[in-house]
Amino acid sequence: MSNVTPAVPDYGYDYGYSGVSALAAFGILVALFYLIIIAYLVTSYVIQSLALYRMAKNRNLKYPGLAWVPVANSWIIGSVVDHHSRIGGIDRKWRKTLLTLSIISATGVFLYFILGFAVSFSMVIGAAPASGLIVILVPVLIIYILAAAANSLCTLICIYKIFEELTPAKAVKYILLSILVPLGGPICMLIASKSMIGVPVYYPPYYPPQPAEPAEDNAAPEE
């Protein structure tokens, strides 16, 4: 009898190739997902900044370029609302409120990521106990959540006030689109920015009246 063992097909290469293909496909999907998110955020930011810049320029507000600066653009949102409230003789100071909340939120995000990295690094190298950093991290996270929630709520109120002032008949519709529809808020703000309600009226400079032209000789006599 022959001691030769029958050859058994080796499917390892096929299975490995399938695993690599599935992993590559998953990586492509993840990359596409992040690209879509980034494209959405950039598009939303550009449209909203353009709308705020147009509103600020039309109403002759100070520093309209802040509409393009992250965090500082909250000053423009509040300034537009305050401009219309000052027409009625009241200064609500929304610009200061929104800017303060935006700074607190941005600072909270920065500190949270810095402390989170420090906690992770200390746990990996074991150079220092992470418990002390965690004690600091938790209050920072709570402050950030509260400030972010207050900032989002106040911003939404101001955006509604902008719609209410510039497009009063469509204010409720626009704020619902802003909440429920992707890119709805920036697009509605861009449409509302075309409204000239509350824009100062500039009259032409005054000229002294010119002397009346002499009557023509052949003018018809008055009856």
JSON list of C-alpha atoms in Angstrom, two decimals:
[
{"chain": "A", "resi": 1, "resn": "MET", "atom": "CA", "xyz": [0.00, 0.00, 0.00]},
{"chain": "A", "resi": 2, "resn": "SER", "atom": "CA", "xyz": [1.14, 3.45, -0.73]},
{"chain": "A", "resi": 3, "resn": "ASN", "atom": "CA", "xyz": [1.76, 5.82, 2.21]},
{"chain": "A", "resi": 4, "resn": "VAL", "atom": "CA", "xyz": [1.09, 8.89, 0.11]},
{"chain": "A", "resi": 5, "resn": "THR", "atom": "CA", "xyz": [-1.51, 11.13, 1.80]},
{"chain": "A", "resi": 6, "resn": "PRO", "atom": "CA", "xyz": [-4.16, 12.48, -0.56]},
{"chain": "A", "resi": 7, "resn": "ALA", "atom": "CA", "xyz": [-3.73, 16.15, -1.28]},
{"chain": "A", "resi": 8, "resn": "VAL", "atom": "CA", "xyz": [-6.23, 18.39, 0.51]},
{"chain": "A", "resi": 9, "resn": "PRO", "atom": "CA", "xyz": [-7.18, 21.66, -1.20]},
{"chain": "A", "resi": 10, "resn": "ASP", "atom": "CA", "xyz": [-5.87, 24.68, 0.65]},
{"chain": "A", "resi": 11, "resn": "TYR", "atom": "CA", "xyz": [-8.52, 27.39, 0.82]},
{"chain": "A", "resi": 12, "resn": "GLY", "atom": "CA", "xyz": [-6.58, 29.63, 3.20]},
{"chain": "A", "resi": 13, "resn": "TYR", "atom": "CA", "xyz": [-5.57, 32.05, 0.46]},
{"chain": "A", "resi": 14, "resn": "ASP", "atom": "CA", "xyz": [-9.15, 32.47, -0.71]},
{"chain": "A", "resi": 15, "resn": "TYR", "atom": "CA", "xyz": [-10.43, 33.10, 2.81]},
{"chain": "A", "resi": 16, "resn": "GLY", "atom": "CA", "xyz": [-7.64, 35.55, 3.50]},
{"chain": "A", "resi": 17, "resn": "TYR", "atom": "CA", "xyz": [-8.33, 37.37, 0.25]},
{"chain": "A", "resi": 18, "resn": "SER", "atom": "CA", "xyz": [-12.03, 37.62, 1.13]},
{"chain": "A", "resi": 19, "resn": "GLY", "atom": "CA", "xyz": [-11.19, 38.97, 4.57]},
{"chain": "A", "resi": 20, "resn": "VAL", "atom": "CA", "xyz": [-8.91, 41.61, 3.12]},
{"chain": "A", "resi": 21, "resn": "SER", "atom": "CA", "xyz": [-11.55, 42.60, 0.56]},
{"chain": "A", "resi": 22, "resn": "ALA", "atom": "CA", "xyz": [-14.21, 42.97, 3.24]},
{"chain": "A", "resi": 23, "resn": "LEU", "atom": "CA", "xyz": [-11.87, 45.04, 5.40]},
{"chain": "A", "resi": 24, "resn": "ALA", "atom": "CA", "xyz": [-10.97, 47.28, 2.45]},
{"chain": "A", "resi": 25, "resn": "ALA", "atom": "CA", "xyz": [-14.63, 47.76, 1.57]},
{"chain": "A", "resi": 26, "resn": "PHE", "atom": "CA", "xyz": [-15.40, 48.69, 5.17]},
{"chain": "A", "resi": 27, "resn": "GLY", "atom": "CA", "xyz": [-12.51, 51.17, 5.18]},
{"chain": "A", "resi": 28, "resn": "ILE", "atom": "CA", "xyz": [-13.79, 52.76, 1.98]},
{"chain": "A", "resi": 29, "resn": "LEU", "atom": "CA", "xyz": [-17.29, 53.11, 3.47]},
{"chain": "A", "resi": 30, "resn": "VAL", "atom": "CA", "xyz": [-15.89, 54.72, 6.62]},
{"chain": "A", "resi": 31, "resn": "ALA", "atom": "CA", "xyz": [-13.79, 57.13, 4.53]},
{"chain": "A", "resi": 32, "resn": "LEU", "atom": "CA", "xyz": [-16.83, 58.05, 2.40]},
{"chain": "A", "resi": 33, "resn": "PHE", "atom": "CA", "xyz": [-18.89, 58.60, 5.53]},
{"chain": "A", "resi": 34, "resn": "TYR", "atom": "CA", "xyz": [-16.34, 61.02, 6.95]},
{"chain": "A", "resi": 35, "resn": "LEU", "atom": "CA", "xyz": [-15.97, 62.79, 3.61]},
{"chain": "A", "resi": 36, "resn": "ILE", "atom": "CA", "xyz": [-19.74, 63.29, 3.43]},
{"chain": "A", "resi": 37, "resn": "ILE", "atom": "CA", "xyz": [-19.80, 64.64, 7.00]},
{"chain": "A", "resi": 38, "resn": "ILE", "atom": "CA", "xyz": [-16.93, 67.04, 6.29]},
{"chain": "A", "resi": 39, "resn": "ALA", "atom": "CA", "xyz": [-18.52, 68.21, 3.03]},
{"chain": "A", "resi": 40, "resn": "TYR", "atom": "CA", "xyz": [-21.84, 68.78, 4.84]},
{"chain": "A", "resi": 41, "resn": "LEU", "atom": "CA", "xyz": [-20.19, 70.78, 7.65]},
{"chain": "A", "resi": 42, "resn": "VAL", "atom": "CA", "xyz": [-18.14, 72.90, 5.25]},
{"chain": "A", "resi": 43, "resn": "THR", "atom": "CA", "xyz": [-21.14, 73.60, 2.98]},
{"chain": "A", "resi": 44, "resn": "SER", "atom": "CA", "xyz": [-23.35, 74.47, 5.95]},
{"chain": "A", "resi": 45, "resn": "TYR", "atom": "CA", "xyz": [-20.71, 76.77, 7.42]},
{"chain": "A", "resi": 46, "resn": "VAL", "atom": "CA", "xyz": [-20.06, 78.60, 4.14]},
{"chain": "A", "resi": 47, "resn": "ILE", "atom": "CA", "xyz": [-23.76, 79.19, 3.41]},
{"chain": "A", "resi": 48, "resn": "GLN", "atom": "CA", "xyz": [-24.50, 80.43, 6.93]},
{"chain": "A", "resi": 49, "resn": "SER", "atom": "CA", "xyz": [-21.41, 82.66, 6.98]},
{"chain": "A", "resi": 50, "resn": "LEU", "atom": "CA", "xyz": [-22.42, 84.18, 3.65]},
{"chain": "A", "resi": 51, "resn": "ALA", "atom": "CA", "xyz": [-25.92, 84.88, 4.98]},
{"chain": "A", "resi": 52, "resn": "LEU", "atom": "CA", "xyz": [-24.62, 86.48, 8.19]},
{"chain": "A", "resi": 53, "resn": "TYR", "atom": "CA", "xyz": [-22.06, 88.55, 6.29]},
{"chain": "A", "resi": 54, "resn": "ARG", "atom": "CA", "xyz": [-24.77, 89.87, 3.97]},
{"chain": "A", "resi": 55, "resn": "MET", "atom": "CA", "xyz": [-27.03, 90.75, 6.91]},
{"chain": "A", "resi": 56, "resn": "ALA", "atom": "CA", "xyz": [-24.20, 92.53, 8.72]},
{"chain": "A", "resi": 57, "resn": "LYS", "atom": "CA", "xyz": [-23.14, 94.50, 5.63]},
{"chain": "A", "resi": 58, "resn": "ASN", "atom": "CA", "xyz": [-26.70, 95.54, 4.75]},
{"chain": "A", "resi": 59, "resn": "ARG", "atom": "CA", "xyz": [-27.32, 96.79, 8.27]},
{"chain": "A", "resi": 60, "resn": "ASN", "atom": "CA", "xyz": [-23.93, 98.51, 8.51]},
{"chain": "A", "resi": 61, "resn": "LEU", "atom": "CA", "xyz": [-22.91, 96.49, 11.58]},
{"chain": "A", "resi": 62, "resn": "LYS", "atom": "CA", "xyz": [-19.37, 96.62, 12.93]},
{"chain": "A", "resi": 63, "resn": "TYR", "atom": "CA", "xyz": [-16.90, 93.91, 11.92]},
{"chain": "A", "resi": 64, "resn": "PRO", "atom": "CA", "xyz": [-19.03, 92.00, 9.37]},
{"chain": "A", "resi": 65, "resn": "GLY", "atom": "CA", "xyz": [-16.01, 89.81, 8.59]},
{"chain": "A", "resi": 66, "resn": "LEU", "atom": "CA", "xyz": [-16.54, 88.04, 11.93]},
{"chain": "A", "resi": 67, "resn": "ALA", "atom": "CA", "xyz": [-19.31, 86.13, 10.16]},
{"chain": "A", "resi": 68, "resn": "TRP", "atom": "CA", "xyz": [-16.57, 83.89, 8.70]},
{"chain": "A", "resi": 69, "resn": "VAL", "atom": "CA", "xyz": [-14.72, 83.30, 12.00]},
{"chain": "A", "resi": 70, "resn": "PRO", "atom": "CA", "xyz": [-15.69, 80.30, 14.16]},
{"chain": "A", "resi": 71, "resn": "VAL", "atom": "CA", "xyz": [-17.02, 81.23, 17.63]},
{"chain": "A", "resi": 72, "resn": "ALA", "atom": "CA", "xyz": [-16.82, 84.95, 16.76]},
{"chain": "A", "resi": 73, "resn": "ASN", "atom": "CA", "xyz": [-19.68, 84.53, 14.25]},
{"chain": "A", "resi": 74, "resn": "SER", "atom": "CA", "xyz": [-22.02, 84.21, 17.23]},
{"chain": "A", "resi": 75, "resn": "TRP", "atom": "CA", "xyz": [-21.41, 87.93, 17.78]},
{"chain": "A", "resi": 76, "resn": "ILE", "atom": "CA", "xyz": [-22.87, 88.65, 14.34]},
{"chain": "A", "resi": 77, "resn": "ILE", "atom": "CA", "xyz": [-25.94, 86.50, 14.99]},
{"chain": "A", "resi": 78, "resn": "GLY", "atom": "CA", "xyz": [-26.63, 88.39, 18.22]},
{"chain": "A", "resi": 79, "resn": "SER", "atom": "CA", "xyz": [-25.82, 91.74, 16.60]},
{"chain": "A", "resi": 80, "resn": "VAL", "atom": "CA", "xyz": [-28.41, 91.23, 13.87]},
{"chain": "A", "resi": 81, "resn": "VAL", "atom": "CA", "xyz": [-31.07, 90.50, 16.51]},
{"chain": "A", "resi": 82, "resn": "ASP", "atom": "CA", "xyz": [-29.95, 93.44, 18.66]},
{"chain": "A", "resi": 83, "resn": "HIS", "atom": "CA", "xyz": [-30.04, 95.75, 15.63]},
{"chain": "A", "resi": 84, "resn": "HIS", "atom": "CA", "xyz": [-33.73, 95.09, 15.12]},
{"chain": "A", "resi": 85, "resn": "SER", "atom": "CA", "xyz": [-34.53, 95.31, 18.83]},
{"chain": "A", "resi": 86, "resn": "ARG", "atom": "CA", "xyz": [-32.73, 98.68, 19.06]},
{"chain": "A", "resi": 87, "resn": "ILE", "atom": "CA", "xyz": [-35.03, 99.99, 16.35]},
{"chain": "A", "resi": 88, "resn": "GLY", "atom": "CA", "xyz": [-37.79, 99.54, 18.91]},
{"chain": "A", "resi": 89, "resn": "GLY", "atom": "CA", "xyz": [-35.68, 101.25, 21.59]},
{"chain": "A", "resi": 90, "resn": "ILE", "atom": "CA", "xyz": [-34.50, 98.11, 23.43]},
{"chain": "A", "resi": 91, "resn": "ASP", "atom": "CA", "xyz": [-31.02, 96.57, 23.49]},
{"chain": "A", "resi": 92, "resn": "ARG", "atom": "CA", "xyz": [-31.30, 92.86, 24.36]},
{"chain": "A", "resi": 93, "resn": "LYS", "atom": "CA", "xyz": [-27.51, 92.32, 24.29]},
{"chain": "A", "resi": 94, "resn": "TRP", "atom": "CA", "xyz": [-27.85, 88.94, 22.59]},
{"chain": "A", "resi": 95, "resn": "ARG", "atom": "CA", "xyz": [-24.46, 89.49, 20.94]},
{"chain": "A", "resi": 96, "resn": "LYS", "atom": "CA", "xyz": [-22.68, 89.43, 24.32]},
{"chain": "A", "resi": 97, "resn": "THR", "atom": "CA", "xyz": [-24.67, 86.45, 25.58]},
{"chain": "A", "resi": 98, "resn": "LEU", "atom": "CA", "xyz": [-24.01, 84.31, 22.50]},
{"chain": "A", "resi": 99, "resn": "LEU", "atom": "CA", "xyz": [-20.32, 85.22, 22.35]},
{"chain": "A", "resi": 100, "resn": "THR", "atom": "CA", "xyz": [-19.82, 84.37, 26.03]},
{"chain": "A", "resi": 101, "resn": "LEU", "atom": "CA", "xyz": [-21.56, 81.00, 25.71]},
{"chain": "A", "resi": 102, "resn": "SER", "atom": "CA", "xyz": [-19.64, 80.19, 22.52]},
{"chain": "A", "resi": 103, "resn": "ILE", "atom": "CA", "xyz": [-16.29, 80.96, 24.19]},
{"chain": "A", "resi": 104, "resn": "ILE", "atom": "CA", "xyz": [-17.17, 78.80, 27.21]},
{"chain": "A", "resi": 105, "resn": "SER", "atom": "CA", "xyz": [-18.26, 75.93, 24.93]},
{"chain": "A", "resi": 106, "resn": "ALA", "atom": "CA", "xyz": [-15.11, 76.16, 22.78]},
{"chain": "A", "resi": 107, "resn": "THR", "atom": "CA", "xyz": [-12.89, 76.34, 25.86]},
{"chain": "A", "resi": 108, "resn": "GLY", "atom": "CA", "xyz": [-14.68, 73.33, 27.35]},
{"chain": "A", "resi": 109, "resn": "VAL", "atom": "CA", "xyz": [-14.08, 71.27, 24.20]},
{"chain": "A", "resi": 110, "resn": "PHE", "atom": "CA", "xyz": [-10.39, 72.22, 24.14]},
{"chain": "A", "resi": 111, "resn": "LEU", "atom": "CA", "xyz": [-9.84, 71.40, 27.82]},
{"chain": "A", "resi": 112, "resn": "TYR", "atom": "CA", "xyz": [-11.80, 68.15, 27.56]},
{"chain": "A", "resi": 113, "resn": "PHE", "atom": "CA", "xyz": [-9.64, 66.83, 24.72]},
{"chain": "A", "resi": 114, "resn": "ILE", "atom": "CA", "xyz": [-6.41, 67.98, 26.38]},
{"chain": "A", "resi": 115, "resn": "LEU", "atom": "CA", "xyz": [-7.33, 66.39, 29.71]},
{"chain": "A", "resi": 116, "resn": "GLY", "atom": "CA", "xyz": [-8.66, 63.27, 27.98]},
{"chain": "A", "resi": 117, "resn": "PHE", "atom": "CA", "xyz": [-5.36, 62.85, 26.16]},
{"chain": "A", "resi": 118, "resn": "ALA", "atom": "CA", "xyz": [-3.44, 63.40, 29.40]},
{"chain": "A", "resi": 119, "resn": "VAL", "atom": "CA", "xyz": [-5.53, 60.75, 31.19]},
{"chain": "A", "resi": 120, "resn": "SER", "atom": "CA", "xyz": [-5.03, 58.23, 28.37]},
{"chain": "A", "resi": 121, "resn": "PHE", "atom": "CA", "xyz": [-1.29, 58.92, 28.16]},
{"chain": "A", "resi": 122, "resn": "SER", "atom": "CA", "xyz": [-0.79, 58.61, 31.92]},
{"chain": "A", "resi": 123, "resn": "MET", "atom": "CA", "xyz": [-2.68, 55.30, 31.97]},
{"chain": "A", "resi": 124, "resn": "VAL", "atom": "CA", "xyz": [-0.53, 53.91, 29.14]},
{"chain": "A", "resi": 125, "resn": "ILE", "atom": "CA", "xyz": [2.87, 54.84, 30.53]},
{"chain": "A", "resi": 126, "resn": "GLY", "atom": "CA", "xyz": [1.87, 54.56, 34.19]},
{"chain": "A", "resi": 127, "resn": "ALA", "atom": "CA", "xyz": [3.94, 57.62, 34.99]},
{"chain": "A", "resi": 128, "resn": "ALA", "atom": "CA", "xyz": [1.30, 59.29, 37.10]},
{"chain": "A", "resi": 129, "resn": "PRO", "atom": "CA", "xyz": [-2.05, 58.26, 38.55]},
{"chain": "A", "resi": 130, "resn": "ALA", "atom": "CA", "xyz": [-4.94, 59.16, 36.27]},
{"chain": "A", "resi": 131, "resn": "SER", "atom": "CA", "xyz": [-7.49, 59.45, 39.08]},
{"chain": "A", "resi": 132, "resn": "GLY", "atom": "CA", "xyz": [-6.56, 63.08, 39.79]},
{"chain": "A", "resi": 133, "resn": "LEU", "atom": "CA", "xyz": [-6.98, 64.03, 36.15]},
{"chain": "A", "resi": 134, "resn": "ILE", "atom": "CA", "xyz": [-10.32, 62.23, 35.96]},
{"chain": "A", "resi": 135, "resn": "VAL", "atom": "CA", "xyz": [-11.57, 64.26, 38.93]},
{"chain": "A", "resi": 136, "resn": "ILE", "atom": "CA", "xyz": [-10.81, 67.40, 36.91]},
{"chain": "A", "resi": 137, "resn": "LEU", "atom": "CA", "xyz": [-12.12, 65.95, 33.64]},
{"chain": "A", "resi": 138, "resn": "VAL", "atom": "CA", "xyz": [-15.63, 65.22, 34.91]},
{"chain": "A", "resi": 139, "resn": "PRO", "atom": "CA", "xyz": [-16.48, 68.81, 36.01]},
{"chain": "A", "resi": 140, "resn": "VAL", "atom": "CA", "xyz": [-15.04, 70.16, 32.75]},
{"chain": "A", "resi": 141, "resn": "LEU", "atom": "CA", "xyz": [-17.28, 67.78, 30.81]},
{"chain": "A", "resi": 142, "resn": "ILE", "atom": "CA", "xyz": [-20.35, 68.85, 32.82]},
{"chain": "A", "resi": 143, "resn": "ILE", "atom": "CA", "xyz": [-19.60, 72.54, 32.30]},
{"chain": "A", "resi": 144, "resn": "TYR", "atom": "CA", "xyz": [-19.10, 71.96, 28.58]},
{"chain": "A", "resi": 145, "resn": "ILE", "atom": "CA", "xyz": [-22.40, 70.08, 28.23]},
{"chain": "A", "resi": 146, "resn": "LEU", "atom": "CA", "xyz": [-24.34, 72.79, 30.08]},
{"chain": "A", "resi": 147, "resn": "ALA", "atom": "CA", "xyz": [-22.68, 75.61, 28.14]},
{"chain": "A", "resi": 148, "resn": "ALA", "atom": "CA", "xyz": [-23.16, 73.84, 24.80]},
{"chain": "A", "resi": 149, "resn": "ALA", "atom": "CA", "xyz": [-26.85, 73.21, 25.56]},
{"chain": "A", "resi": 150, "resn": "ALA", "atom": "CA", "xyz": [-27.39, 76.84, 26.60]},
{"chain": "A", "resi": 151, "resn": "ASN", "atom": "CA", "xyz": [-25.49, 78.07, 23.54]},
{"chain": "A", "resi": 152, "resn": "SER", "atom": "CA", "xyz": [-27.54, 75.89, 21.18]},
{"chain": "A", "resi": 153, "resn": "LEU", "atom": "CA", "xyz": [-30.82, 77.02, 22.75]},
{"chain": "A", "resi": 154, "resn": "CYS", "atom": "CA", "xyz": [-29.94, 80.73, 22.67]},
{"chain": "A", "resi": 155, "resn": "THR", "atom": "CA", "xyz": [-28.65, 80.47, 19.10]},
{"chain": "A", "resi": 156, "resn": "LEU", "atom": "CA", "xyz": [-31.88, 78.80, 18.02]},
{"chain": "A", "resi": 157, "resn": "ILE", "atom": "CA", "xyz": [-33.90, 81.55, 19.72]},
{"chain": "A", "resi": 158, "resn": "CYS", "atom": "CA", "xyz": [-31.86, 84.24, 17.94]},
{"chain": "A", "resi": 159, "resn": "ILE", "atom": "CA", "xyz": [-32.20, 82.53, 14.57]},
{"chain": "A", "resi": 160, "resn": "TYR", "atom": "CA", "xyz": [-35.96, 82.39, 15.06]},
{"chain": "A", "resi": 161, "resn": "LYS", "atom": "CA", "xyz": [-35.96, 86.10, 15.96]},
{"chain": "A", "resi": 162, "resn": "ILE", "atom": "CA", "xyz": [-34.04, 86.81, 12.75]},
{"chain": "A", "resi": 163, "resn": "PHE", "atom": "CA", "xyz": [-36.65, 84.90, 10.73]},
{"chain": "A", "resi": 164, "resn": "GLU", "atom": "CA", "xyz": [-39.41, 86.65, 12.65]},
{"chain": "A", "resi": 165, "resn": "GLU", "atom": "CA", "xyz": [-37.99, 90.08, 11.82]},
{"chain": "A", "resi": 166, "resn": "LEU", "atom": "CA", "xyz": [-36.92, 89.50, 8.21]},
{"chain": "A", "resi": 167, "resn": "THR", "atom": "CA", "xyz": [-39.54, 87.01, 6.98]},
{"chain": "A", "resi": 168, "resn": "PRO", "atom": "CA", "xyz": [-42.39, 87.22, 9.50]},
{"chain": "A", "resi": 169, "resn": "ALA", "atom": "CA", "xyz": [-44.84, 85.21, 7.38]},
{"chain": "A", "resi": 170, "resn": "LYS", "atom": "CA", "xyz": [-42.41, 82.27, 7.09]},
{"chain": "A", "resi": 171, "resn": "ALA", "atom": "CA", "xyz": [-40.68, 82.40, 10.49]},
{"chain": "A", "resi": 172, "resn": "VAL", "atom": "CA", "xyz": [-42.25, 79.21, 11.89]},
{"chain": "A", "resi": 173, "resn": "LYS", "atom": "CA", "xyz": [-41.73, 77.34, 8.62]},
{"chain": "A", "resi": 174, "resn": "TYR", "atom": "CA", "xyz": [-38.08, 78.37, 8.42]},
{"chain": "A", "resi": 175, "resn": "ILE", "atom": "CA", "xyz": [-37.26, 77.45, 12.01]},
{"chain": "A", "resi": 176, "resn": "LEU", "atom": "CA", "xyz": [-38.85, 74.01, 11.57]},
{"chain": "A", "resi": 177, "resn": "LEU", "atom": "CA", "xyz": [-36.83, 73.48, 8.39]},
{"chain": "A", "resi": 178, "resn": "SER", "atom": "CA", "xyz": [-33.73, 74.57, 10.29]},
{"chain": "A", "resi": 179, "resn": "ILE", "atom": "CA", "xyz": [-34.33, 71.93, 12.96]},
{"chain": "A", "resi": 180, "resn": "LEU", "atom": "CA", "xyz": [-35.57, 69.03, 10.85]},
{"chain": "A", "resi": 181, "resn": "VAL", "atom": "CA", "xyz": [-33.92, 69.32, 7.41]},
{"chain": "A", "resi": 182, "resn": "PRO", "atom": "CA", "xyz": [-30.17, 69.04, 6.72]},
{"chain": "A", "resi": 183, "resn": "LEU", "atom": "CA", "xyz": [-28.84, 72.37, 5.41]},
{"chain": "A", "resi": 184, "resn": "GLY", "atom": "CA", "xyz": [-32.33, 73.79, 6.01]},
{"chain": "A", "resi": 185, "resn": "GLY", "atom": "CA", "xyz": [-31.10, 76.38, 8.51]},
{"chain": "A", "resi": 186, "resn": "PRO", "atom": "CA", "xyz": [-28.26, 77.87, 6.44]},
{"chain": "A", "resi": 187, "resn": "ILE", "atom": "CA", "xyz": [-30.37, 77.95, 3.27]},
{"chain": "A", "resi": 188, "resn": "CYS", "atom": "CA", "xyz": [-33.30, 79.63, 5.04]},
{"chain": "A", "resi": 189, "resn": "MET", "atom": "CA", "xyz": [-30.91, 82.19, 6.56]},
{"chain": "A", "resi": 190, "resn": "LEU", "atom": "CA", "xyz": [-29.46, 82.89, 3.11]},
{"chain": "A", "resi": 191, "resn": "ILE", "atom": "CA", "xyz": [-32.97, 83.50, 1.76]},
{"chain": "A", "resi": 192, "resn": "ALA", "atom": "CA", "xyz": [-33.85, 85.70, 4.74]},
{"chain": "A", "resi": 193, "resn": "SER", "atom": "CA", "xyz": [-30.64, 87.70, 4.31]},
{"chain": "A", "resi": 194, "resn": "LYS", "atom": "CA", "xyz": [-32.04, 89.12, 1.07]},
{"chain": "A", "resi": 195, "resn": "SER", "atom": "CA", "xyz": [-34.77, 90.91, 3.02]},
{"chain": "A", "resi": 196, "resn": "MET", "atom": "CA", "xyz": [-34.16, 94.65, 3.44]},
{"chain": "A", "resi": 197, "resn": "ILE", "atom": "CA", "xyz": [-36.35, 95.00, 6.53]},
{"chain": "A", "resi": 198, "resn": "GLY", "atom": "CA", "xyz": [-34.49, 97.03, 9.13]},
{"chain": "A", "resi": 199, "resn": "VAL", "atom": "CA", "xyz": [-31.83, 98.20, 6.68]},
{"chain": "A", "resi": 200, "resn": "PRO", "atom": "CA", "xyz": [-31.00, 101.89, 7.22]},
{"chain": "A", "resi": 201, "resn": "VAL", "atom": "CA", "xyz": [-32.24, 104.16, 4.45]},
{"chain": "A", "resi": 202, "resn": "TYR", "atom": "CA", "xyz": [-29.56, 106.44, 3.07]},
{"chain": "A", "resi": 203, "resn": "TYR", "atom": "CA", "xyz": [-30.83, 109.63, 1.50]},
{"chain": "A", "resi": 204, "resn": "PRO", "atom": "CA", "xyz": [-28.83, 111.49, -1.19]},
{"chain": "A", "resi": 205, "resn": "PRO", "atom": "CA", "xyz": [-26.79, 114.43, 0.07]},
{"chain": "A", "resi": 206, "resn": "TYR", "atom": "CA", "xyz": [-28.63, 117.74, 0.31]},
{"chain": "A", "resi": 207, "resn": "TYR", "atom": "CA", "xyz": [-28.03, 120.32, -2.36]},
{"chain": "A", "resi": 208, "resn": "PRO", "atom": "CA", "xyz": [-29.18, 123.95, -2.12]},
{"chain": "A", "resi": 209, "resn": "PRO", "atom": "CA", "xyz": [-32.15, 124.59, -4.38]},
{"chain": "A", "resi": 210, "resn": "GLN", "atom": "CA", "xyz": [-31.17, 125.87, -7.80]},
{"chain": "A", "resi": 211, "resn": "PRO", "atom": "CA", "xyz": [-32.72, 129.10, -9.18]},
{"chain": "A", "resi": 212, "resn": "ALA", "atom": "CA", "xyz": [-35.73, 128.60, -11.36]},
{"chain": "A", "resi": 213, "resn": "GLU", "atom": "CA", "xyz": [-35.13, 128.65, -15.07]},
{"chain": "A", "resi": 214, "resn": "PRO", "atom": "CA", "xyz": [-36.46, 131.78, -16.83]},
{"chain": "A", "resi": 215, "resn": "ALA", "atom": "CA", "xyz": [-39.72, 131.33, -18.64]},
{"chain": "A", "resi": 216, "resn": "GLU", "atom": "CA", "xyz": [-39.51, 131.07, -22.39]},
{"chain": "A", "resi": 217, "resn": "ASP", "atom": "CA", "xyz": [-40.68, 134.07, -24.43]},
{"chain": "A", "resi": 218, "resn": "ASN", "atom": "CA", "xyz": [-43.13, 132.05, -26.42]},
{"chain": "A", "resi": 219, "resn": "ALA", "atom": "CA", "xyz": [-44.75, 130.48, -23.39]},
{"chain": "A", "resi": 220, "resn": "ALA", "atom": "CA", "xyz": [-48.50, 130.50, -23.47]},
{"chain": "A", "resi": 221, "resn": "PRO", "atom": "CA", "xyz": [-50.02, 133.31, -21.35]},
{"chain": "A", "resi": 222, "resn": "GLU", "atom": "CA", "xyz": [-51.88, 132.29, -18.23]},
{"chain": "A", "resi": 223, "resn": "GLU", "atom": "CA", "xyz": [-55.64, 132.54, -18.43]}
]
